[in-house]
Coordinates of C-alpha atoms and ligand atoms in Angstrom, one line a residue:
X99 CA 20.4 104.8 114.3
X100 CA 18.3 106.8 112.2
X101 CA 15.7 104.1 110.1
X102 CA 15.9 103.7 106.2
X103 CA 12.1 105.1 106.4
X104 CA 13.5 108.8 108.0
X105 CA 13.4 111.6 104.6
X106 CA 15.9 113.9 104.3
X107 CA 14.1 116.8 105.6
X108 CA 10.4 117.2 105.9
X109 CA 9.7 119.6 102.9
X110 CA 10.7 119.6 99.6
X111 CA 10.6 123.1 98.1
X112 CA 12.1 125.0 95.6
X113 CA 14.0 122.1 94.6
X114 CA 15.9 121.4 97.5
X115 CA 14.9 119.8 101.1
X116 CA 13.9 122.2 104.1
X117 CA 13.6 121.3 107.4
X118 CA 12.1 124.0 109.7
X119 CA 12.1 121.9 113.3
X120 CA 9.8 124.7 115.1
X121 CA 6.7 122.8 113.6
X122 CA 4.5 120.8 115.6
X123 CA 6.2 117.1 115.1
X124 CA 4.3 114.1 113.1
X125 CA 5.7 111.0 114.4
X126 CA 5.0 108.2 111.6
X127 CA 4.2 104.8 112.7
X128 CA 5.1 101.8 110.9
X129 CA 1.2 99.5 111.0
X130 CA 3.0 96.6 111.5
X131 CA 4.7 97.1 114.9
X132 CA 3.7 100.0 116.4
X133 CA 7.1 101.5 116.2
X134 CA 7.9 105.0 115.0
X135 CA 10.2 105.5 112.2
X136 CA 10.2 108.6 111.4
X137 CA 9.2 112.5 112.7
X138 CA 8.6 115.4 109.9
X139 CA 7.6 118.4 111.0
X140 CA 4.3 120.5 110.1
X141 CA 4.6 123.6 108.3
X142 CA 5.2 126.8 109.7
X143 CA 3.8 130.2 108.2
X144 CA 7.4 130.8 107.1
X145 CA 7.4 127.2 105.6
X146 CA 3.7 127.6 104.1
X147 CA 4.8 131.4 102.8
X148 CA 8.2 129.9 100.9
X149 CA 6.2 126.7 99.1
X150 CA 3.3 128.9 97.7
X151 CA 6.0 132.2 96.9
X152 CA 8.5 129.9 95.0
X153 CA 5.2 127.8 93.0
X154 CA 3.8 131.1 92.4
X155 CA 7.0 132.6 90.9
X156 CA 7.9 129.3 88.8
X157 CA 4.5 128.5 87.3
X158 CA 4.3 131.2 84.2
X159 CA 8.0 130.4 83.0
X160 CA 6.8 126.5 83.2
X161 CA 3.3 127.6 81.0
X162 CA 5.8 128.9 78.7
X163 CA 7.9 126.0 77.3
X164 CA 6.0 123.8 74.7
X165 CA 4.1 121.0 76.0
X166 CA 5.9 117.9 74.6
X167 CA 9.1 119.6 76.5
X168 CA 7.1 119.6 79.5
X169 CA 5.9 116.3 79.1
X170 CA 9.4 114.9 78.1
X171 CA 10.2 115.8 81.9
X172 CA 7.0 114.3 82.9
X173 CA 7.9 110.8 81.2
X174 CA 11.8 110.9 82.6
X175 CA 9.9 111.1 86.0
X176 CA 8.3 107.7 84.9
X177 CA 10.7 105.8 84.1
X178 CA 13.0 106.9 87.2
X179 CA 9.9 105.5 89.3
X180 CA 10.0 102.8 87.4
X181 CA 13.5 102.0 87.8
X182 CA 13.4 102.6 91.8
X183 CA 10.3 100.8 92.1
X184 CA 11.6 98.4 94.6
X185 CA 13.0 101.1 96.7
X186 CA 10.0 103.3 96.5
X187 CA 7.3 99.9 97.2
X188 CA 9.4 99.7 100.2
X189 CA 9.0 103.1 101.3
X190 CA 5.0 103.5 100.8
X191 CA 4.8 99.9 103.1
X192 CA 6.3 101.8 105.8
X193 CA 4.0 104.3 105.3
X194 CA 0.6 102.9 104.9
X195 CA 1.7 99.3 106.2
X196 CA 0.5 97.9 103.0
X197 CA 1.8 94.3 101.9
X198 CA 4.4 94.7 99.6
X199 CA 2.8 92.3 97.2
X200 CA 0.6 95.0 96.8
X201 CA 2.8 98.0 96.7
X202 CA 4.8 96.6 94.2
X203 CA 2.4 96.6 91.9
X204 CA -0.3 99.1 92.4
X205 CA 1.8 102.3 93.8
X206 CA 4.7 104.2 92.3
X207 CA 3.8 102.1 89.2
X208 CA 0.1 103.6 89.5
X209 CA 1.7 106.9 90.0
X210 CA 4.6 105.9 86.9
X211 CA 1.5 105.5 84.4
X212 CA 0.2 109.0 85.7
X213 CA 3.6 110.7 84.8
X214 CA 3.8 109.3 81.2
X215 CA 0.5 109.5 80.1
X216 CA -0.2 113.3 80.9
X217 CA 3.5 113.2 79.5
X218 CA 2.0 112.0 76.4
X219 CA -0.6 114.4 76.3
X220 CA 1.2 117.0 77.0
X221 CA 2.2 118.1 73.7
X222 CA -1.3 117.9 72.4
X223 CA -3.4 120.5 74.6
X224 CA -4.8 122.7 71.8
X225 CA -7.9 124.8 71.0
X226 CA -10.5 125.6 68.4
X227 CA -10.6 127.5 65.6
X228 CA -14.0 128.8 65.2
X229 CA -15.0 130.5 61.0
X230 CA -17.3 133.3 61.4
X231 CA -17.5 134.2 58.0
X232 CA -14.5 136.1 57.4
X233 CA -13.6 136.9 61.0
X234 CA -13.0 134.2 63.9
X235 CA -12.5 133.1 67.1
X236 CA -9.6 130.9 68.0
X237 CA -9.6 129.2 71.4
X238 CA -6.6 128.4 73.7
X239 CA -6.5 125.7 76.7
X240 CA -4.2 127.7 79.6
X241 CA -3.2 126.4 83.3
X242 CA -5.3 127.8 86.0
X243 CA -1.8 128.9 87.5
X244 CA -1.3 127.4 91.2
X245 CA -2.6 124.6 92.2
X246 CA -2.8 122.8 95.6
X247 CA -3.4 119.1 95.7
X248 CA -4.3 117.7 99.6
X249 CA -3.8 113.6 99.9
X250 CA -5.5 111.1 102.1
X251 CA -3.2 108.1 103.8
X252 CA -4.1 105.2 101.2
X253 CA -2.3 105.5 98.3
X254 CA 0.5 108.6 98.9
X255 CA 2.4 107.9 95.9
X256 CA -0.6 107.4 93.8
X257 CA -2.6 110.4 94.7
X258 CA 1.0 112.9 94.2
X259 CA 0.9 111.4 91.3
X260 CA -2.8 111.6 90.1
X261 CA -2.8 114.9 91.4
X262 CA 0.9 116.3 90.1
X263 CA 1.0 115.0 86.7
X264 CA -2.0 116.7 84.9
X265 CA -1.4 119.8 86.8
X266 CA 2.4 120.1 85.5
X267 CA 1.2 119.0 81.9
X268 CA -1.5 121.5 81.6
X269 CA 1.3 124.2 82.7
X270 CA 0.5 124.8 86.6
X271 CA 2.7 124.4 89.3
X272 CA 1.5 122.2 92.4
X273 CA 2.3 123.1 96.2
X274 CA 1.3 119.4 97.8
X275 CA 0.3 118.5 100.8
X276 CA 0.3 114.9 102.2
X277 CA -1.8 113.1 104.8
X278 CA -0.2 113.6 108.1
X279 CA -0.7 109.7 108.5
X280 CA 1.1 109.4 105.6
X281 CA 4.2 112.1 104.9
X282 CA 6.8 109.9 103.5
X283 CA 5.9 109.0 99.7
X284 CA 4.9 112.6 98.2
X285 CA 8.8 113.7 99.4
X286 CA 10.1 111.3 96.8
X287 CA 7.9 112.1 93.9
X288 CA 9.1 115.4 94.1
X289 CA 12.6 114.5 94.2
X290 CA 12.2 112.6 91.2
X291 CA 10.5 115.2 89.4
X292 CA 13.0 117.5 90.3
X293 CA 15.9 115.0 88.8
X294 CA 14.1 114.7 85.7
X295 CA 14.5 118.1 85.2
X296 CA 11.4 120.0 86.4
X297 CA 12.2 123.5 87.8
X298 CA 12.6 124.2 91.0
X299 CA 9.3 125.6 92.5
X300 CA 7.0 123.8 89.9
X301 CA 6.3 120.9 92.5
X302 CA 6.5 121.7 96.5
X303 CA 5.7 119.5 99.0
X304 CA 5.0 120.3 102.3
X305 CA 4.1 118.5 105.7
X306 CA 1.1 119.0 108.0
X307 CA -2.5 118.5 109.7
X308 CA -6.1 119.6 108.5
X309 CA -4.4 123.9 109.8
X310 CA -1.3 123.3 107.1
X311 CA -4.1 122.4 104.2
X312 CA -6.6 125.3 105.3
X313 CA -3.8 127.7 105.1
X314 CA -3.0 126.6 101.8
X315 CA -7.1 126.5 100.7
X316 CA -7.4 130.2 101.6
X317 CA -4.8 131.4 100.0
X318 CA -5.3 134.2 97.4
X319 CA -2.9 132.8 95.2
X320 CA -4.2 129.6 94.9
X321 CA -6.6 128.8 91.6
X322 CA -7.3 125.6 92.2
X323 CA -8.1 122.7 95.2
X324 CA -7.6 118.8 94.7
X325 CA -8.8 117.1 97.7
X326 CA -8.7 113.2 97.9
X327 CA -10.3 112.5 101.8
X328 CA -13.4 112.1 103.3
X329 CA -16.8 113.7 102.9
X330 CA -16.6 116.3 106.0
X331 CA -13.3 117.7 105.2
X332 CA -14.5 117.5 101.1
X333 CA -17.3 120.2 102.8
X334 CA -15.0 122.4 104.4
X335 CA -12.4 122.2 101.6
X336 CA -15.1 123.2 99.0
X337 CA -16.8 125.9 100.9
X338 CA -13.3 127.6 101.7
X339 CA -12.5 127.1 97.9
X340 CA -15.8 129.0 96.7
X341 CA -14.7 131.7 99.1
X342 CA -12.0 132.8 96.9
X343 CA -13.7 131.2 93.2
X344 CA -11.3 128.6 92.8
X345 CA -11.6 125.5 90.8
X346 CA -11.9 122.3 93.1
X347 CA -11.8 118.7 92.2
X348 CA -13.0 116.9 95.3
X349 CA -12.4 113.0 95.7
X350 CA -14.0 111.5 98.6
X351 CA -15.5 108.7 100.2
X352 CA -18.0 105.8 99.3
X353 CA -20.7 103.7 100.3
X354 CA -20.6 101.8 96.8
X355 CA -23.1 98.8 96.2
X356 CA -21.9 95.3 94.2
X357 CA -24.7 94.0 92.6
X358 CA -24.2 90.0 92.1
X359 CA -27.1 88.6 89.9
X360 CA -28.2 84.8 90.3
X361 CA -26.7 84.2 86.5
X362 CA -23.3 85.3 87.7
X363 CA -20.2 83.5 87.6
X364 CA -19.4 83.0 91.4
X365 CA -15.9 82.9 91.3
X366 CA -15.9 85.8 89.8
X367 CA -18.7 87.9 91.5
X368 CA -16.5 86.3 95.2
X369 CA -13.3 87.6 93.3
X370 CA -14.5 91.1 92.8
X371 CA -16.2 91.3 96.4
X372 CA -12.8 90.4 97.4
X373 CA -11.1 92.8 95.5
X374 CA -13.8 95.1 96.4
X375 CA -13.8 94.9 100.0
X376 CA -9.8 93.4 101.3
X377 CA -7.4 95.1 98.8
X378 CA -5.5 97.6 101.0
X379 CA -7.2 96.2 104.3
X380 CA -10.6 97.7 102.8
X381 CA -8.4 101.2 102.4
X382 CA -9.9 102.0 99.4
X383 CA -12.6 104.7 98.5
X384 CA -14.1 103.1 95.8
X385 CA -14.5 100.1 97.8
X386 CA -18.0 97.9 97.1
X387 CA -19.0 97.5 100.4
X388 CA -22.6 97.0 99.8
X389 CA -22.6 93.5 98.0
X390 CA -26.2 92.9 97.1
X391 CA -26.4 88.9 96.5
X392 CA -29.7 87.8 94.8
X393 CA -31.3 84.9 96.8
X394 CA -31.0 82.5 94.6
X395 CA -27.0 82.4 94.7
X396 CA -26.9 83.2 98.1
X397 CA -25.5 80.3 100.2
X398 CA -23.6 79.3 97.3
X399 CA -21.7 82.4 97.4
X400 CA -21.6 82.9 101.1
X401 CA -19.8 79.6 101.0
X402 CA -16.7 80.3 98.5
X403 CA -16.4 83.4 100.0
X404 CA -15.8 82.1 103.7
X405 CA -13.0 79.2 102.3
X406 CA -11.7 81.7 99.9
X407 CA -11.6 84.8 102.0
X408 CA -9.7 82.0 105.1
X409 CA -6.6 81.8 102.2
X410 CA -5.7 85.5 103.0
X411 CA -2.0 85.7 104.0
X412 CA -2.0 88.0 107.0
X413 CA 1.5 89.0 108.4
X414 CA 4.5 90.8 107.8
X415 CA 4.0 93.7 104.9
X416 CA 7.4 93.4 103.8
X417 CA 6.9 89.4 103.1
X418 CA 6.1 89.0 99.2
X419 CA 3.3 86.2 100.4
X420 CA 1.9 88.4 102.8
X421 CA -1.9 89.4 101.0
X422 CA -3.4 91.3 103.6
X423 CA -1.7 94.0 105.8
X424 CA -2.3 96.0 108.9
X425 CA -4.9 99.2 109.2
X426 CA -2.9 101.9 108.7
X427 CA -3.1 103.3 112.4
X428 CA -4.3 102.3 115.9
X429 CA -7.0 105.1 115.7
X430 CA -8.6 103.7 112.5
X431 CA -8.0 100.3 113.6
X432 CA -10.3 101.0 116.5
X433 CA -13.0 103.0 114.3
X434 CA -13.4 99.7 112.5
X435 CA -13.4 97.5 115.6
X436 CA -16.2 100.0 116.3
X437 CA -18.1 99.4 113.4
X438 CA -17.9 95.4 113.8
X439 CA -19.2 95.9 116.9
X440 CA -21.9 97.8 116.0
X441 CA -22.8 95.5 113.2
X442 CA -22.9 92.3 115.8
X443 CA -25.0 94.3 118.2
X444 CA -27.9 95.0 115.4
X445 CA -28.2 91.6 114.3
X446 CA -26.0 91.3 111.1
X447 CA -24.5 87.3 111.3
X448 CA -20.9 87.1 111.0
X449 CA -19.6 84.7 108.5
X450 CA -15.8 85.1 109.4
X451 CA -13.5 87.5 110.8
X452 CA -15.0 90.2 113.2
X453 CA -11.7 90.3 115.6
X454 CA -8.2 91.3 115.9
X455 CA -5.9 89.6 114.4
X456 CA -3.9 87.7 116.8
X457 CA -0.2 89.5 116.4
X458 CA 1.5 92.6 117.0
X459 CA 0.8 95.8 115.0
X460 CA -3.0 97.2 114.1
X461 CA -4.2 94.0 112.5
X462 CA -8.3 92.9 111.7
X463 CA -9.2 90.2 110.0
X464 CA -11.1 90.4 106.8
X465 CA -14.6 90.1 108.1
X466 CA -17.9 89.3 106.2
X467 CA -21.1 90.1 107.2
X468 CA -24.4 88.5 106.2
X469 CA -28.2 88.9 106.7
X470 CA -27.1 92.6 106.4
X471 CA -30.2 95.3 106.1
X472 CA -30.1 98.5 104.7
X473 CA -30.9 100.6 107.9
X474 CA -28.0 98.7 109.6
X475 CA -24.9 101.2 110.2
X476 CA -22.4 99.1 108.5
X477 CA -24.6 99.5 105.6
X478 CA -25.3 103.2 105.6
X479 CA -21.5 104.8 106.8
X480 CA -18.1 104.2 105.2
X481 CA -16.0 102.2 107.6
X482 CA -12.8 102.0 105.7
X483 CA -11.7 98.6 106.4
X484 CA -12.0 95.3 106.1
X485 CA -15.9 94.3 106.5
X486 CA -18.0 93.5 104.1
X487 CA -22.0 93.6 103.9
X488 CA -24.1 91.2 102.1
X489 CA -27.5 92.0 101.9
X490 CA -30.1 89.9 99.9
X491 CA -32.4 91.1 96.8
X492 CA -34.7 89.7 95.0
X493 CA -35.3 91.6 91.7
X494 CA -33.5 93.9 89.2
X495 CA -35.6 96.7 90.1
X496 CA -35.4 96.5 94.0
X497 CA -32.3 96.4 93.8
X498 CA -31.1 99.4 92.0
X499 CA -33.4 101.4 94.2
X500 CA -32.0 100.3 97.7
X501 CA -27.9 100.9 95.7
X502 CA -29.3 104.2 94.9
X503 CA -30.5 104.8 98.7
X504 CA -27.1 106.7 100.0
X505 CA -25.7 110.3 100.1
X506 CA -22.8 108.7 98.5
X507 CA -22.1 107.8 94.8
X508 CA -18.4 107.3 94.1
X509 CA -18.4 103.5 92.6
X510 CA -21.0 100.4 91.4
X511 CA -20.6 97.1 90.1
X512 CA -22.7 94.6 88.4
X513 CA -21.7 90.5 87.9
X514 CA -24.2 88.9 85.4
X515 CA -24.1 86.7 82.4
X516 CA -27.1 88.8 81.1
X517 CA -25.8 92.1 79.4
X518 CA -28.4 93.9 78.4
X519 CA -29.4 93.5 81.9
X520 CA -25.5 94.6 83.0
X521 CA -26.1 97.7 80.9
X522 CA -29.4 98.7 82.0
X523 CA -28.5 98.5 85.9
X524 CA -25.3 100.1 85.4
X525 CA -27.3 103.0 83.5
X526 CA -29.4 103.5 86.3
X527 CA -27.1 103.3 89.4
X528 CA -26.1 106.7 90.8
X529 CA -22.1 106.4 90.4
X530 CA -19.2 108.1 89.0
X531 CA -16.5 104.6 88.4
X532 CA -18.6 101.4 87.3
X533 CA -17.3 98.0 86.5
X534 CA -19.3 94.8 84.8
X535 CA -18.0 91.4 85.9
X536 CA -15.1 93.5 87.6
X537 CA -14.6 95.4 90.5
X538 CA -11.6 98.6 91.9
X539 CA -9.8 98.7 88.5
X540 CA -8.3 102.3 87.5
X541 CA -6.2 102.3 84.7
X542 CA -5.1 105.9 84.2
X543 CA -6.6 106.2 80.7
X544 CA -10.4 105.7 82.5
X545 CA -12.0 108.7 84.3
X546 CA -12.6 108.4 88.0
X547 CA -14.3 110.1 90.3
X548 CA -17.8 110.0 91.9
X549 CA -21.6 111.7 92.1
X550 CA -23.1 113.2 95.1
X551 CA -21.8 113.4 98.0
X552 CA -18.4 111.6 96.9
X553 CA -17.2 114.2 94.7
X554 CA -17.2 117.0 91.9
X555 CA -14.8 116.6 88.6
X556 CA -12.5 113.7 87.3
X557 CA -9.2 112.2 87.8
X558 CA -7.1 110.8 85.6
X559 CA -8.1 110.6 81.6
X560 CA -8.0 113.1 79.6
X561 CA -11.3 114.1 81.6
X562 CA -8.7 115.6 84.1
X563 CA -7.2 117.6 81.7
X564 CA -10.2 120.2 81.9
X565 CA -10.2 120.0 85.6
X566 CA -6.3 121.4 84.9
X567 CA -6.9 124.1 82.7
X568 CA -9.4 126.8 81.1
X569 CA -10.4 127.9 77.8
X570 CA -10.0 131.4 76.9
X571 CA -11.6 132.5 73.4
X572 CA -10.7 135.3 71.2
X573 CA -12.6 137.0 68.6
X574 CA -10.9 138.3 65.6
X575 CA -12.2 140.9 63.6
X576 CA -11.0 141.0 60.1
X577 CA -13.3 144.7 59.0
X578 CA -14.2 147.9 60.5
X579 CA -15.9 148.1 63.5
X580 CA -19.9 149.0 63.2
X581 CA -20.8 151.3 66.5
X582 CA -24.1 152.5 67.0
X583 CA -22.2 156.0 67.6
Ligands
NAD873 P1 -9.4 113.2 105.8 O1 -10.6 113.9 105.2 O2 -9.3 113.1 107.2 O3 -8.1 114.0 105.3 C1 -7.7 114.2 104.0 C2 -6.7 115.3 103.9 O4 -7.3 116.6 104.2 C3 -5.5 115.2 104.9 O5 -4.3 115.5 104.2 C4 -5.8 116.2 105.9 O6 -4.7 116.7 106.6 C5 -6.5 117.3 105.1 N1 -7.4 118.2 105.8 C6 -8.2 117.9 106.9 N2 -8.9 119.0 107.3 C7 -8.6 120.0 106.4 C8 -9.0 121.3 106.2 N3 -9.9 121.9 107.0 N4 -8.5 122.0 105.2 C9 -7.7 121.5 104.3 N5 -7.2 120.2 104.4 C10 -7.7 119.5 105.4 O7 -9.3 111.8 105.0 P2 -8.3 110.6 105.4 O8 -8.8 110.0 106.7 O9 -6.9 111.0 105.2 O10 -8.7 109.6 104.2 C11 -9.8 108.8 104.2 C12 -10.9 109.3 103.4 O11 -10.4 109.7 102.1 C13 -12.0 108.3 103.2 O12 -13.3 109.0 103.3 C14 -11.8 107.9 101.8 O13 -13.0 107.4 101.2 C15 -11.3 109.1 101.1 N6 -10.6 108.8 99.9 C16 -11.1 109.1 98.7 C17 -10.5 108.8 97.5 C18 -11.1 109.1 96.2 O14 -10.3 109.2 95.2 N7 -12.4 109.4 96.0 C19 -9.3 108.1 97.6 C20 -8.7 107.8 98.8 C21 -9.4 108.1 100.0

């Protein structure tokens, strides 16, 4: 019997779902058990040539209607996400293995609030209007024109969303591609989008590895590359990009420190390193990794965050109590055992965790670190799951200078009672998303993205906006024109 999980067809295009079965097959996995629920196919050339044709052909009449109707279609979208959220939390926890106490609340509701705010600010995308004396220039915001948006495994709604959204507001059309891990969730988004009434061609989805993605990068009729993944495909991505001049907004990975000052509120500063470190198994890019304790606090906070991090539910995703869910595949499952390994073998002490969890499916337990230095290589790469590093610091300025120490700069925290002192760290650290006496939260009306090696332009906000569009000025000459001949 075919599973609930299996999609209709493995591309969505033009409107309608296409299958094409002489693609290399992507068997997708369900985390939990190891079982496979479902094979899409990659993309052919035919299938590649048909998603970027039919976005090509539908973008100028979509640049054409008037924002607010635009964003009127964009809004329906949310609230049909919203109204199938159950359905759709079900669907991403077969896809990611995510506990449903999570994707309820954090996924096509995430990518819901994407829909209606660029909705919302659809209608309002205006230019200048420049005096110069009696002549002047008037400006105009207009799409780029077609725009491909590539997604990581973590959040597949989400990043369809994040991606989708400002594109179709600003007037472009969107061919996207999903993570290979992950093929399920982007199929629905454009479904929905579709049934609220956007035009066939304006958002394509289509299936495949790193080659599908590539193929999409390099071609000519493509203006513009959104990458969410890690650092070395963010390089390749970018460099093909420049090839051709197009605009890129590249979201990629993190090494991000948590700064926890002696004055802090421990619950607090163990709440965010929990947020910071276990939401989504440690699946997160933004994820605090590098939780810089000052001495003083130390013990103290070591403690709560042993007992409180031993209350984590681990089990069945689709179990509302379950809090902490499977890695995503075997493969990453394994890079992580690596890299608790690795941090055992150069003398980090392990507080708790550090194994498999005990069950089927590709299960680790949240695992904490201590006694962590910064040359250690759980420090100094992105793992990507659940293990945390707590290194020790002794003062303000120290500190911010061994945060600073990475090529990465996507996220920072600070948790102290002091603000003037929250401020001034948080001035100085090298990092796109910060949080005081918070950690991960990325409500759709705050800009995020990162510095360095984590990333160029701005999701979400009405930063993203200009990462969706271009100005284009005209003067207006109200006299005769003087010529020097
Ligand atoms: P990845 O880099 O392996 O793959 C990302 C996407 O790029 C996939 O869809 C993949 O098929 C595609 N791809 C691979 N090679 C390509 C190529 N040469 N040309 C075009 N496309 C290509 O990343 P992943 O393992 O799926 O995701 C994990 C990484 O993503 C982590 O580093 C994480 O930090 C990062 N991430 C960043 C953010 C953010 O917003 N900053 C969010 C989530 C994940």
């Amino acid at each position: 019997m075919t599973h609930p999980a299996q999609p209709k067809a493995s591309h969505f295009i033009n409107g309608e779902y296409v299958e094409d079965t002489g693609g290399t097959p992507i068997p997708v996995i369900y985390a939990a058990t190891g079982e496979q629920i479902a094979t899409v196919y990659a993309a052919t050339p035919a299938i590649v040539e048909q998603a970027l044709s039919t976005s090509k052909a539908a973008q100028k009449e979509w640049a054409k209607m008037t924002g607010t109707e635009r964003g009127r279609i964009l809004r329906r979208a949310a609230d049909i996400m919203r109204e199938r959220n159950h359905e759709l939390s079900v669907l991403e926890t077969y896809d990611t293995g995510k506990p449903l106490q999570e994707t309820l609340v954090a996924d096509a509701t995430s990518g819901a609030d994407a829909l209606e705010y660029f909705g919302g600010l659809a209608g309002s995308l205006t230019g200048e209007h420049i005096p110069m004396g009696e002549d002047w220039v008037y400006t105009k915001r207009e799409a780029l024109g077609l725009c491909v948006g590539i997604g990581a495994w973590n959040y597949p709604t989400q990043i369809a969303c994040w991606k989708g959204a400002p594109a179709l507001a600003c007037g472009n059309s969107m061919v996207f591609k999903p993570s290979e891990t992950t093929p399920l969730c982007a199929l629905k988004v454009a479904e929905i989008l579709h049934e609220a009434g956007a035009p066939a061609g304006i958002y394509n989805v289509i299936q495949g590895m790193g080659e599908v993605g590539g193929a999409l990068v390099t071609d000519p009729r493509v203006d513009k590359v959104s990458l969410t993944g890690s650092v070395p495909t963010g390089k390749k991505v970018y460099a093909a990009a420049a090839e051709g001049m197009k605009h890129v907004t590249m979201e990629l990975g993190g090494k991000s420190p948590l700064i926890i000052f002696d004055d802090a509120d421990v619950d607090n500063a163990v709440g965010g390193a929990i947020n910071g470190n276990f939401y989504s198994s440690g699946q997160v890019c933004s994820n605090g990794t590098r939780v810089f304790v000052q001495k003083g606090i130390k013990e103290r906070f070591l403690a709560c965050l042993a007992e409180r991090t031993g209350n984590a539910v681990i089990g069945d995703p689709m179990d509302e109590t379950t809090s902490f869910g499977p890695m995503v595949t075997e493969n990453q499952m394994n890079i992580v055992l690596g890299y608790i390994e690795k941090g055992k073998e150069e003398g980090a002490r392990l507080i708790c965790g550090g194994e498999r969890a005990d069950m089927d499916g590709y299960y680790i337990q949240p695992t904490v670190f201590a006694d962590v230095t910064d040359d250690m290589t759980i420090a100094r790469e992105e793992i990507f799951g659940p293990v945390m590093s707590v290194l020790d610091f002794d003062t303000e300025e120290e500190v911010i200078a061994r945060a600073n120490d990475t090529e990465f700069g996507l996220s920072a925290g600070v948790f102290t009672n002091d603000f003037s002192r929250a401020h001034r760290v948080i001035d100085q650290l090298e990092a796109g998303s910060c949080f005081i006496n918070s950690y991960n939260d990325a409500p759709v009306e705050a800009p995020f993205g990162g510095v360095k090696a984590s990333g160029v332009g701005r999701e979400n906000s009405k930063e993203a906006i200009k990462h969706f569009s271009q100005v284009k000025s005209v003067y207006v000459r109200m006299g005769d024109v003087e010529a020097a001949f």
